[in-house]
Short mmCIF file of C-alpha atoms in Angstrom, two decimals:
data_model
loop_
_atom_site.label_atom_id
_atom_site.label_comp_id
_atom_site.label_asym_id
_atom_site.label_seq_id
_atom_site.Cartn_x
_atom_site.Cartn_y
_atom_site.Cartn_z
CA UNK R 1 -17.77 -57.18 -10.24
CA UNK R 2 -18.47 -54.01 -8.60
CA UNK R 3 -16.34 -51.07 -9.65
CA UNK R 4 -13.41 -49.69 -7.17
CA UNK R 5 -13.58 -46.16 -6.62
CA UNK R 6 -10.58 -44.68 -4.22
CA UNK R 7 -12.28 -42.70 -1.52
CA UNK R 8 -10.19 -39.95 -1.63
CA UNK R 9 -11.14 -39.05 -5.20
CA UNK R 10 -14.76 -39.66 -4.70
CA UNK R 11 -14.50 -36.91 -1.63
CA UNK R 12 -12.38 -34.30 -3.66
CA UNK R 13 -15.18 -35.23 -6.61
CA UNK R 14 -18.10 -34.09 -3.97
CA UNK R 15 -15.90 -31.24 -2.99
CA UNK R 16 -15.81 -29.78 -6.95
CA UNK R 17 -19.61 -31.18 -7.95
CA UNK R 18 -20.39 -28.95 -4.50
CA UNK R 19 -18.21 -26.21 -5.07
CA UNK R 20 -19.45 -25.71 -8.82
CA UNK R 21 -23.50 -26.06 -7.80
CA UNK R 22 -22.53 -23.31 -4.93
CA UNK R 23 -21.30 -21.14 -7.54
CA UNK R 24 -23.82 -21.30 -9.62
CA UNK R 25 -26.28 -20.80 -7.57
CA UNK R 26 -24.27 -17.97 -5.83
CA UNK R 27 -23.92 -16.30 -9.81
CA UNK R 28 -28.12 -16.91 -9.72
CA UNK R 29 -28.77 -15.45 -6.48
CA UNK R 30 -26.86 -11.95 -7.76
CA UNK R 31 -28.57 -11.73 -10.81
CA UNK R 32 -31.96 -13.14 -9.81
CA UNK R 33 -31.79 -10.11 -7.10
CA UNK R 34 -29.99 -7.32 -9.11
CA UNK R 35 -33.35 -5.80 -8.81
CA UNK R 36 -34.22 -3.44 -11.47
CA UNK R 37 -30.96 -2.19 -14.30
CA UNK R 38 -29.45 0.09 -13.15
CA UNK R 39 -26.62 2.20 -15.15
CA UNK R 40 -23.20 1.59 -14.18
CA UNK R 41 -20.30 2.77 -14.75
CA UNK R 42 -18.66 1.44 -18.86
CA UNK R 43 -16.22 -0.90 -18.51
CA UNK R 44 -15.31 -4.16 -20.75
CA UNK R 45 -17.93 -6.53 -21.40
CA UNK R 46 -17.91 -9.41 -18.94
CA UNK R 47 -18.69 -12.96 -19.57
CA UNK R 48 -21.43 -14.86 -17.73
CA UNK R 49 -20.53 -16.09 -14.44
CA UNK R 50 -17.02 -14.92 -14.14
CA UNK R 51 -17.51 -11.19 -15.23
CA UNK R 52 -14.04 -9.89 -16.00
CA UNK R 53 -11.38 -12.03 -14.44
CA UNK R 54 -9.76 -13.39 -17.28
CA UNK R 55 -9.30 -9.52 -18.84
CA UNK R 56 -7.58 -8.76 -15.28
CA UNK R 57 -4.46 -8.21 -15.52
CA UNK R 58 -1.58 -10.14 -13.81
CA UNK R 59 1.17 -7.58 -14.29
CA UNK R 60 1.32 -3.88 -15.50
CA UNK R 61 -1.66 -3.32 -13.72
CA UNK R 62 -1.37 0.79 -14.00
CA UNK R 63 -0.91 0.53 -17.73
CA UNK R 64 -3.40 -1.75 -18.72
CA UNK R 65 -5.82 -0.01 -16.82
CA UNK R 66 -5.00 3.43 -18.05
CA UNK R 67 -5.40 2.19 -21.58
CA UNK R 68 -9.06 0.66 -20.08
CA UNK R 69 -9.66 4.87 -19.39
CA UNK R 70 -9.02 6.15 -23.07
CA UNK R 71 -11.52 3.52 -23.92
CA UNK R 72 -14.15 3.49 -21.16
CA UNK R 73 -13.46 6.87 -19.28
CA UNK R 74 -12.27 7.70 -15.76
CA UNK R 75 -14.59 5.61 -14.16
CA UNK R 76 -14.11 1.75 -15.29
CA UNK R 77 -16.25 -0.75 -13.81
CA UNK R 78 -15.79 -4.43 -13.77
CA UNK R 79 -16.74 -7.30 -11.57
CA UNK R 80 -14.76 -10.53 -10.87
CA UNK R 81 -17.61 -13.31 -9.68
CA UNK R 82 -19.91 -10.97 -9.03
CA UNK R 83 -17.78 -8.93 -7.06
CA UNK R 84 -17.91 -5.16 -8.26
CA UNK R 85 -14.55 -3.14 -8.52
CA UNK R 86 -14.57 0.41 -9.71
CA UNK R 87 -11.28 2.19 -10.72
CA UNK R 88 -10.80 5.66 -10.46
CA UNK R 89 -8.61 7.33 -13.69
CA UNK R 90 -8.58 10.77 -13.23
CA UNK R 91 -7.77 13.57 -10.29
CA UNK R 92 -10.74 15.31 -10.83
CA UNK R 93 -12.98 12.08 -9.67
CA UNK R 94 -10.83 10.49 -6.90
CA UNK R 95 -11.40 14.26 -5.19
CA UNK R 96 -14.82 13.72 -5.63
CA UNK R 97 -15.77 10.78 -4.63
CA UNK R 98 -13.09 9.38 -2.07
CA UNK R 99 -11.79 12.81 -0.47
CA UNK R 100 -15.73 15.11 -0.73
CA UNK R 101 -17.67 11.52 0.14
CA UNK R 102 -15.15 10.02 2.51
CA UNK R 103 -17.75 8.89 4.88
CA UNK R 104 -18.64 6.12 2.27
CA UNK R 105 -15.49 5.29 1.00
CA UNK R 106 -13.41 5.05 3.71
CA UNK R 107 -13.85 1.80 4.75
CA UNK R 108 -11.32 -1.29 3.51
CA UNK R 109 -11.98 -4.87 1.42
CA UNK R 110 -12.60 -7.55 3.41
CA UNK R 111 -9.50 -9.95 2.37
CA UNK R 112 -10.20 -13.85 3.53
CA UNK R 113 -5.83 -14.38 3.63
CA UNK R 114 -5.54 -10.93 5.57
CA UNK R 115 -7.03 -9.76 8.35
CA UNK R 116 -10.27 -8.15 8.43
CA UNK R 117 -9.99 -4.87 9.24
CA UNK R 118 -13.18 -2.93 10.44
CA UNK R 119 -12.55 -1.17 13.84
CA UNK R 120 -9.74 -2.63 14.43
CA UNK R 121 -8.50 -0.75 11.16
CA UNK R 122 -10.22 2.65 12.40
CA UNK R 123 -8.47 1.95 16.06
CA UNK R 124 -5.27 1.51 13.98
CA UNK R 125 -5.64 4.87 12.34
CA UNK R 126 -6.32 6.66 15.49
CA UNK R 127 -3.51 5.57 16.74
CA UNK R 128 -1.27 6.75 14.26
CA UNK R 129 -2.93 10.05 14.10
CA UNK R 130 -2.22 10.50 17.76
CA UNK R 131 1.70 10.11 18.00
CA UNK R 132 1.98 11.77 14.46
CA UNK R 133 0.72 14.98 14.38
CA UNK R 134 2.58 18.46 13.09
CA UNK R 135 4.02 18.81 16.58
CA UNK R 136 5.39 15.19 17.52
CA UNK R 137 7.06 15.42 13.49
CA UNK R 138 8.98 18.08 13.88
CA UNK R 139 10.60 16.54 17.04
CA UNK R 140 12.04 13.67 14.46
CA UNK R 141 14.55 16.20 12.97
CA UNK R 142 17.25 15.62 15.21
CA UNK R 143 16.80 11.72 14.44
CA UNK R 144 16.51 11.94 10.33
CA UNK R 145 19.59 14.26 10.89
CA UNK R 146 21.83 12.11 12.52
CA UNK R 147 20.84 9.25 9.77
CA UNK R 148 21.20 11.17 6.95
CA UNK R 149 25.20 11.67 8.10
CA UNK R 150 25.25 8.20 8.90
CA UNK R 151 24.22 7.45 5.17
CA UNK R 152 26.42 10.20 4.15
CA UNK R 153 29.55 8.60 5.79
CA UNK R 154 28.63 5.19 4.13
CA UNK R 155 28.16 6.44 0.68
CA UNK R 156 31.67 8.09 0.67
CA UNK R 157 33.20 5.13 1.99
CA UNK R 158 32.03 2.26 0.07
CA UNK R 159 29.79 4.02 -2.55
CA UNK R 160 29.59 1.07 -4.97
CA UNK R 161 27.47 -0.52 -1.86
CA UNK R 162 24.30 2.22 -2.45
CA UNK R 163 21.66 0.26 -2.14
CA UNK R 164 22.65 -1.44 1.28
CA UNK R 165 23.35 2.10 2.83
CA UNK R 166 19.61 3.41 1.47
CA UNK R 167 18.33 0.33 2.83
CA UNK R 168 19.86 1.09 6.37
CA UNK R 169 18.69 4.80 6.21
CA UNK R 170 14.93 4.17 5.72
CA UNK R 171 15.15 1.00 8.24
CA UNK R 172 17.10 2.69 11.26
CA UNK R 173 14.55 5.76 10.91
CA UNK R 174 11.43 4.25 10.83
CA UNK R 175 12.36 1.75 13.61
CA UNK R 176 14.07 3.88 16.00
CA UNK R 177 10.83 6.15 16.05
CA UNK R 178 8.58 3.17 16.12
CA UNK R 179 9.99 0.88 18.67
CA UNK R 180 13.54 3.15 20.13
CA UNK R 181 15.62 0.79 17.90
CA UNK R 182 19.11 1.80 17.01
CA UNK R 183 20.05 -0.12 13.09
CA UNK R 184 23.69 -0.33 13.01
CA UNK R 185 24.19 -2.77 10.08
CA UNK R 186 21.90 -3.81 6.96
CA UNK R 187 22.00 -7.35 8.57
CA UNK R 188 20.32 -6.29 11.55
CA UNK R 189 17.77 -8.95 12.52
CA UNK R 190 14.31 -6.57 12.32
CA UNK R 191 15.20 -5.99 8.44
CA UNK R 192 15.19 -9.07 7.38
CA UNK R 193 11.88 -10.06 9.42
CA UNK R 194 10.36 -7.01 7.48
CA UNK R 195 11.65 -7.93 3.93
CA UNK R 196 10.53 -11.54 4.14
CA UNK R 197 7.21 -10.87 5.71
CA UNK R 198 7.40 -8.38 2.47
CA UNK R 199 8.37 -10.42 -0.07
CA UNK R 200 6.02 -13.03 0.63
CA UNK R 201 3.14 -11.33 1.57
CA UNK R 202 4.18 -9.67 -2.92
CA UNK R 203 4.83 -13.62 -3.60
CA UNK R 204 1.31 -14.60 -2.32
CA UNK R 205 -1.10 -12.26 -4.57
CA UNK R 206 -2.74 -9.27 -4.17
CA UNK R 207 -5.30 -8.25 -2.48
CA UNK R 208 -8.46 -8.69 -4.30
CA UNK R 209 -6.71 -10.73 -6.57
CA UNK R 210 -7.07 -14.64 -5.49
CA UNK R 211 -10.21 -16.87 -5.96
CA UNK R 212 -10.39 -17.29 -1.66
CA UNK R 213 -11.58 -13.42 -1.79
CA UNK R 214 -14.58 -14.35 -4.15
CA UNK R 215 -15.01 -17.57 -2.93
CA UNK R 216 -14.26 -17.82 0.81
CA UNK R 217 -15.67 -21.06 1.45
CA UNK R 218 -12.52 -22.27 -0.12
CA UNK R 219 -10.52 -21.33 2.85
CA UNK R 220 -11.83 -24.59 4.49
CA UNK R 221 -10.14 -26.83 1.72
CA UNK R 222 -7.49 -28.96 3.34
CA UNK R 223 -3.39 -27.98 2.40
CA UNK R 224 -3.64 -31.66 0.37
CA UNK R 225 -5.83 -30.88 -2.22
CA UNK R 226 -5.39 -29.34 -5.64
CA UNK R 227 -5.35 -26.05 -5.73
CA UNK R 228 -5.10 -25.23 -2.78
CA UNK R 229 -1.05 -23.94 -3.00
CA UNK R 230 -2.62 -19.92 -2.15
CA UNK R 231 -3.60 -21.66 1.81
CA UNK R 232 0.21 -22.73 2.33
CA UNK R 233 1.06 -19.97 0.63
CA UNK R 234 -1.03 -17.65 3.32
CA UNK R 235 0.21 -19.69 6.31
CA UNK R 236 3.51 -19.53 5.69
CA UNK R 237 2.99 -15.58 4.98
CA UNK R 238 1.38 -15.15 7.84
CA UNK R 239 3.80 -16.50 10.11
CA UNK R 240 6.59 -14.63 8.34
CA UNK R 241 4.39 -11.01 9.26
CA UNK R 242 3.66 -12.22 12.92
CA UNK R 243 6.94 -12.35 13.71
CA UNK R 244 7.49 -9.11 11.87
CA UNK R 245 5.36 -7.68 14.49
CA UNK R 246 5.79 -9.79 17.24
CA UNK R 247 9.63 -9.76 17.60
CA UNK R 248 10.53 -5.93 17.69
CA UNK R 249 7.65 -5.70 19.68
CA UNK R 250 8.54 -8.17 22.93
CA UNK R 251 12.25 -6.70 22.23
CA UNK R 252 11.65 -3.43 22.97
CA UNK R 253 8.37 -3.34 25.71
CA UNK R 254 9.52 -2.31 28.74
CA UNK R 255 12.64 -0.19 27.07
CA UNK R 256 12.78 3.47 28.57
CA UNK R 257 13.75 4.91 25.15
CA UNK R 258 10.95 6.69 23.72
CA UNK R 259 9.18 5.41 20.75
CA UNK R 260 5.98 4.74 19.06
CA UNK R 261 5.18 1.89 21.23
CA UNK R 262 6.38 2.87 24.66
CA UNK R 263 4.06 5.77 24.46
CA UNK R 264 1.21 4.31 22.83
CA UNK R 265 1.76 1.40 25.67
CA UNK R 266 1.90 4.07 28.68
CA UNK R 267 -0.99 6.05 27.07
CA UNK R 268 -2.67 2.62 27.07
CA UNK R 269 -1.42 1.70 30.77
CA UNK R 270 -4.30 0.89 33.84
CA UNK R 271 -3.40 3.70 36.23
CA UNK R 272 -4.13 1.22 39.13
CA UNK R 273 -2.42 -2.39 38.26
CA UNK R 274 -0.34 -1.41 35.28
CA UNK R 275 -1.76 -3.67 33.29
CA UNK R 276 -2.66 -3.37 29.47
CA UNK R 277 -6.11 -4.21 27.77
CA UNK R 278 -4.41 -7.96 25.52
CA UNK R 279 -6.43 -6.27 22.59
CA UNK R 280 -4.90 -2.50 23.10
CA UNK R 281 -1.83 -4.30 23.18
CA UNK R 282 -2.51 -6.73 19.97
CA UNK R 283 -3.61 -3.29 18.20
CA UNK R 284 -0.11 -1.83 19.02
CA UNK R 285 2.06 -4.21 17.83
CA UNK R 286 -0.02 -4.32 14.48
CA UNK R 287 -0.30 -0.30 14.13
CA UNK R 288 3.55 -0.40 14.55
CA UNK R 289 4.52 -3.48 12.20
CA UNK R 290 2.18 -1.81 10.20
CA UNK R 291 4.12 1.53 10.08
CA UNK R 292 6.96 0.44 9.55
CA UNK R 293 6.46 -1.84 7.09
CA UNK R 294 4.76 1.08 5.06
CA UNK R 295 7.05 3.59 5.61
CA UNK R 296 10.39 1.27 5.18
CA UNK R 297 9.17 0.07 1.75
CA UNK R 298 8.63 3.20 0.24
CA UNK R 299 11.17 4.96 1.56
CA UNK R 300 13.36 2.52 -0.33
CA UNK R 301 11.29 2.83 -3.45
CA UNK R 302 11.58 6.54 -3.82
CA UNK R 303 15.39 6.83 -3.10
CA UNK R 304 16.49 3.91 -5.30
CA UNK R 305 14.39 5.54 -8.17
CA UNK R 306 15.82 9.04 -7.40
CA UNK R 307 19.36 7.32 -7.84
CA UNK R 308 18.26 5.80 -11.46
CA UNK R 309 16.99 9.22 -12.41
CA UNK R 310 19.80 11.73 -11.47
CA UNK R 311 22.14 8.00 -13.45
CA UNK R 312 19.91 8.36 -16.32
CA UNK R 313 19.52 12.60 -16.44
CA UNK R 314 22.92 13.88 -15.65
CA UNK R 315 22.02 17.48 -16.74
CA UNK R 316 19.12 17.17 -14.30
CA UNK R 317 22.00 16.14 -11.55
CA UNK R 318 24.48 18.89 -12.75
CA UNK R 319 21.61 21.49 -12.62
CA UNK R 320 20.60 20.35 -9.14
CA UNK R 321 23.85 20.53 -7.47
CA UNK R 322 24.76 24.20 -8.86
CA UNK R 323 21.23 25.63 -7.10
CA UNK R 324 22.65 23.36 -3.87
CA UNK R 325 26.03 24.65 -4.35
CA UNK R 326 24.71 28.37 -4.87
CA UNK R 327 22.35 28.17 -1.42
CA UNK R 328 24.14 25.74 0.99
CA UNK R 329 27.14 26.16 0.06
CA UNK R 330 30.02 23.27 1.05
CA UNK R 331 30.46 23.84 4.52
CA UNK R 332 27.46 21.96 6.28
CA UNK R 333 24.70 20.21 5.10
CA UNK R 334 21.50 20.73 3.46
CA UNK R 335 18.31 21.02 5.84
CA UNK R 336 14.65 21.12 5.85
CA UNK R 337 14.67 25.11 6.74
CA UNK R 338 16.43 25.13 2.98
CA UNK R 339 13.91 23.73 1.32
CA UNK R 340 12.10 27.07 0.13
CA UNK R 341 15.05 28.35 -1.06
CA UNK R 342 16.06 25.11 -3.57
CA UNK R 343 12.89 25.69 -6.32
CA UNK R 344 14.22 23.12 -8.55
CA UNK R 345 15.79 20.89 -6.47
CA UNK R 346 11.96 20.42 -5.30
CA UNK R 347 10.92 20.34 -8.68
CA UNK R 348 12.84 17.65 -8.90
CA UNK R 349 11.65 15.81 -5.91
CA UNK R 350 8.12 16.00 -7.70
CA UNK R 351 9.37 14.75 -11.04
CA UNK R 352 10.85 11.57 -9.02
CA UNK R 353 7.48 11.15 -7.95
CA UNK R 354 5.44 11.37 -10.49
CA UNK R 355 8.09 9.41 -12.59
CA UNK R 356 7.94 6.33 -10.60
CA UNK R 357 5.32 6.80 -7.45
CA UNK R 358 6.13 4.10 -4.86
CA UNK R 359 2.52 3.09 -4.77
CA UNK R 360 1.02 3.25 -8.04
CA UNK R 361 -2.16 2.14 -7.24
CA UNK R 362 -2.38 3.14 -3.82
CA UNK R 363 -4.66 1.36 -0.89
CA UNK R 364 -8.24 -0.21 -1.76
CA UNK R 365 -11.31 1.37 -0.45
CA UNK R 366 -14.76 -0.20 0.31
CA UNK R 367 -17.60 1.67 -0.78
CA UNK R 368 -20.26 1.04 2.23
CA UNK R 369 -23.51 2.10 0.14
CA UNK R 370 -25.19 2.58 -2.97
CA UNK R 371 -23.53 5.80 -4.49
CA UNK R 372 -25.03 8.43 -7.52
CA UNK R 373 -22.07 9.90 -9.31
CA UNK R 374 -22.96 11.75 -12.24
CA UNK R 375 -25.43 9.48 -14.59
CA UNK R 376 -24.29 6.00 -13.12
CA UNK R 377 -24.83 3.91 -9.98
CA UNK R 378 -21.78 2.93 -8.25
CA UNK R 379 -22.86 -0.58 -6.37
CA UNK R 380 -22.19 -0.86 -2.41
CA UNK R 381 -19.48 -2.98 -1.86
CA UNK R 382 -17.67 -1.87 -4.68
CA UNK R 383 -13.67 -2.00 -4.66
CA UNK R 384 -12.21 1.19 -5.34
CA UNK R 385 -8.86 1.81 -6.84
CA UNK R 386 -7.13 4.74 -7.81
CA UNK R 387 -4.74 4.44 -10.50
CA UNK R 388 -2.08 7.17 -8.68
CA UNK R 389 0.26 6.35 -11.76
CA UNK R 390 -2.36 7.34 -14.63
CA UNK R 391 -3.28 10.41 -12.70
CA UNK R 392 0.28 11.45 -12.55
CA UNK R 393 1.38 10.29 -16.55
CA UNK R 394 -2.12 13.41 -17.07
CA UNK R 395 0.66 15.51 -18.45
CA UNK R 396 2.82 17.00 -21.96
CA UNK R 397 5.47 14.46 -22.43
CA UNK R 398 5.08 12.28 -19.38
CA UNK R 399 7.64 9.49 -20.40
CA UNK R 400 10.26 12.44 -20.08
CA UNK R 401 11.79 13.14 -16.84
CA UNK R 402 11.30 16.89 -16.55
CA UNK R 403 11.45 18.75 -13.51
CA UNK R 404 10.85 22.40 -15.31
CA UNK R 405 7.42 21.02 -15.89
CA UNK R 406 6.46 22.36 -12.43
CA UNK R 407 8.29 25.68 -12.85
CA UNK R 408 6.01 26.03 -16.16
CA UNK R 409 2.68 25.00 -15.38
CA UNK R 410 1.48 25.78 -12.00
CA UNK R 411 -1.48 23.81 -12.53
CA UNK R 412 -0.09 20.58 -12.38
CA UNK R 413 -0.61 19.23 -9.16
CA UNK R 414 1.31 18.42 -6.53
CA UNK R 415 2.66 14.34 -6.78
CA UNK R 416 2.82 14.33 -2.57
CA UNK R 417 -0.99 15.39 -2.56
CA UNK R 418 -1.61 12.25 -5.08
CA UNK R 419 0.33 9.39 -4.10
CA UNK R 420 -0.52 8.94 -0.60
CA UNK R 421 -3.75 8.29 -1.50
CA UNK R 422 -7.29 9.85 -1.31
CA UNK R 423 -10.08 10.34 1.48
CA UNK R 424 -9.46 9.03 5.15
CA UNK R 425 -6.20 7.34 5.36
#
């Protein structure tokens, strides 16, 4: 009697007895044409085939790979199916390689669940570069004025409610100056588009970080077979940051108030039908989802961690308020034109900072070529990390929150010169 096989299983057999000989072969093709050794960079030993992935870790990334730096130095090199990723420990060599050789290492992973960035990235940047320079900042005063009374008003009135009014703060800011939105109310619908497009986009994996980026053939495996939770997973994140994008966007074209958009879409504008290039216009709406998105999330980040620290240092607070007290006095509120005369009220702006940064590994870079950095070869295509949150613990008693550390040691560098990240941004 011939032997019953269910077709389905026999395909999803081909599909692994496929997927495995492609693998191996791929793992055969990098080493058959490593060429000659080369030195790179120390790093832990990797196993055959898989290099490093199962000593990558899956939380407390900044921690586990500052302890990789005592061991291995400020340089660590791994690679995660043949992938190379290179992680930068140490001020000293981020300067050097991504900010005095940032026409190498400017460029950005290619992520299979993200899109590919390229030009399109570079176009992005321009962009932003445009509408934010020194000039079009300071013309945002009046605007982060008016919201920080807002989020004064709220925090006397219902103070127990904190973390709603923060939330409103860094959402109306960023989104009246990138679409002309007013935020009236936490529930307004643009914040919650943002935080699920957020959280999911968190929920889905990093960057880097899922087999798909090694492997992007798997992209093609239908939603029905095993293993294949990270495609649903994608789709349904994807949706979620479309209409992040998409919705404030179609909202607001066509809205006289200036913003972001409306000038970026009149800069953009045919002269003689009015009519706007469909990929100018796609590039837009992601530069300004984009933007916000950034700038919302980490405006939230710092505040709520300034909060713990001045809960958690009250001497820090009491300290703070008498040099606030002693400038400003309690007739109006504090402004930027104060700032030079607060020393360790700034101090402790820096301490928050370097305490918690918002990013603590910052963005990825690509490297685009073969690079030479001191004995070793760093390998083209090469991830590059920063670890923003080692390079900031590089000091006497880091655990501590201690804002005097700046008024002692002038060497110490600056946190907002490290944590947005190093070469072209």
């Amino acid at each position: 009697m011939p032997l019953s096989v269910d077709p389905h299983l026999l395909s999803f057999s081909n599909v692994a007895v496929v997927s495995t000989v492609l693998g191996a072969a791929y793992y055969a093709y990098r080493v058959l044409n490593a060429g000659p050794t080369v030195h790179r960079p120390p790093g832990p030993k990797p196993l055959p085939f898989i290099g490093n992935v199962l000593q990558m870790p899956t939380s407390n990334q900044p921690e586990v790979f500052r302890s990789w730096a005592s061991n291995y130095g400020d340089v660590v090199y791994v690679q995660i199916f043949g992938q190379p990723m290179v992680i930068i420990d140490s001020l000293q060599a981020a300067r050097d390689l991504l900010d005095k050789r940032s026409s190498i290492y400017s460029d950005r992973p290619r992520f299979v669940l993200f899109s590919e960035l390229g030009p399109r990235f570079r176009k992005h940047r321009r962009f932003m570069n445009q509408m934010f320079n020194s000039r079009a900042v300071s013309a945002f005063r009046p605007l982060q004025h008016k919201e920080r009374l807002t989020l004064m008003e709220g925090l006397l009135i219902t103070p127990d409610n904190f973390v709603d009014h923060l939330r409103r703060y860094a959402a109306a800011t960023i989104l009246k100056i990138t679409y002309g939105h007013e935020v009236h109310s936490v529930d307004d619908q643009f914040i919650h588009l943002a935080e699920r497009a957020a959280t999911l986009t968190i929920q889905s994996g990093s960057p880097a970080a899922t087999l798909v980026d090694f492997f992007p053939a798997l992209r093609h495996i239908p939603t029905w077979a095993p293993f294949s939770d990270f495609k649903k997973d994608a789709l349904e994140t994807r949706k979620a940051v479309e209409a992040m994008m998409d919705v404030p966007y179609e909202l607001k074209t066509g809205v006289a108030i200036p913003s972001y958009t409306s000038a970026l879409l009149e800069s953009n504008t045919n002269p003689l039908d009015g009519s706007v290039l469909p990929e100018d216009e796609e590039d837009i709406k992601g530069s300004a989802g984009t933007l916000y998105a950034a700038a919302e999330d980490t405006t939230v980040a710092f505040l709520h961690t300034f909060v713990l620290a001045m809960v958690l240092h009250p001497a820090v607070l009491k300290k703070a308020q008498a040099e606030m007290d002693q400038v400003v006095g309690n007739r109006r509120l504090p402004t930027l034109e104060d700032r030079d005369s607060l020393p360790y009220f700034d101090c402790v702006l820096k301490e928050v900072l370097r305490w918690n940064p918002p990013v603590p590994l910052g963005l990825p870079h690509r490297l685009m070529e073969d690079d030479y950095y001191r004995d070793f070869v760093i390998p083209g295509g090469s991830t590059v990390l920063v670890n923003i949150y080692s390079i900031l613990q590089d000091c006497s008693d880091s655990d501590k929150f201690y804002p005097e550390r700046y008024l002692e040691d002038d060497s110490l560098p600056d946190p907002k010169d490290v944590i947005f990240g190093f070469g072209r941004r």
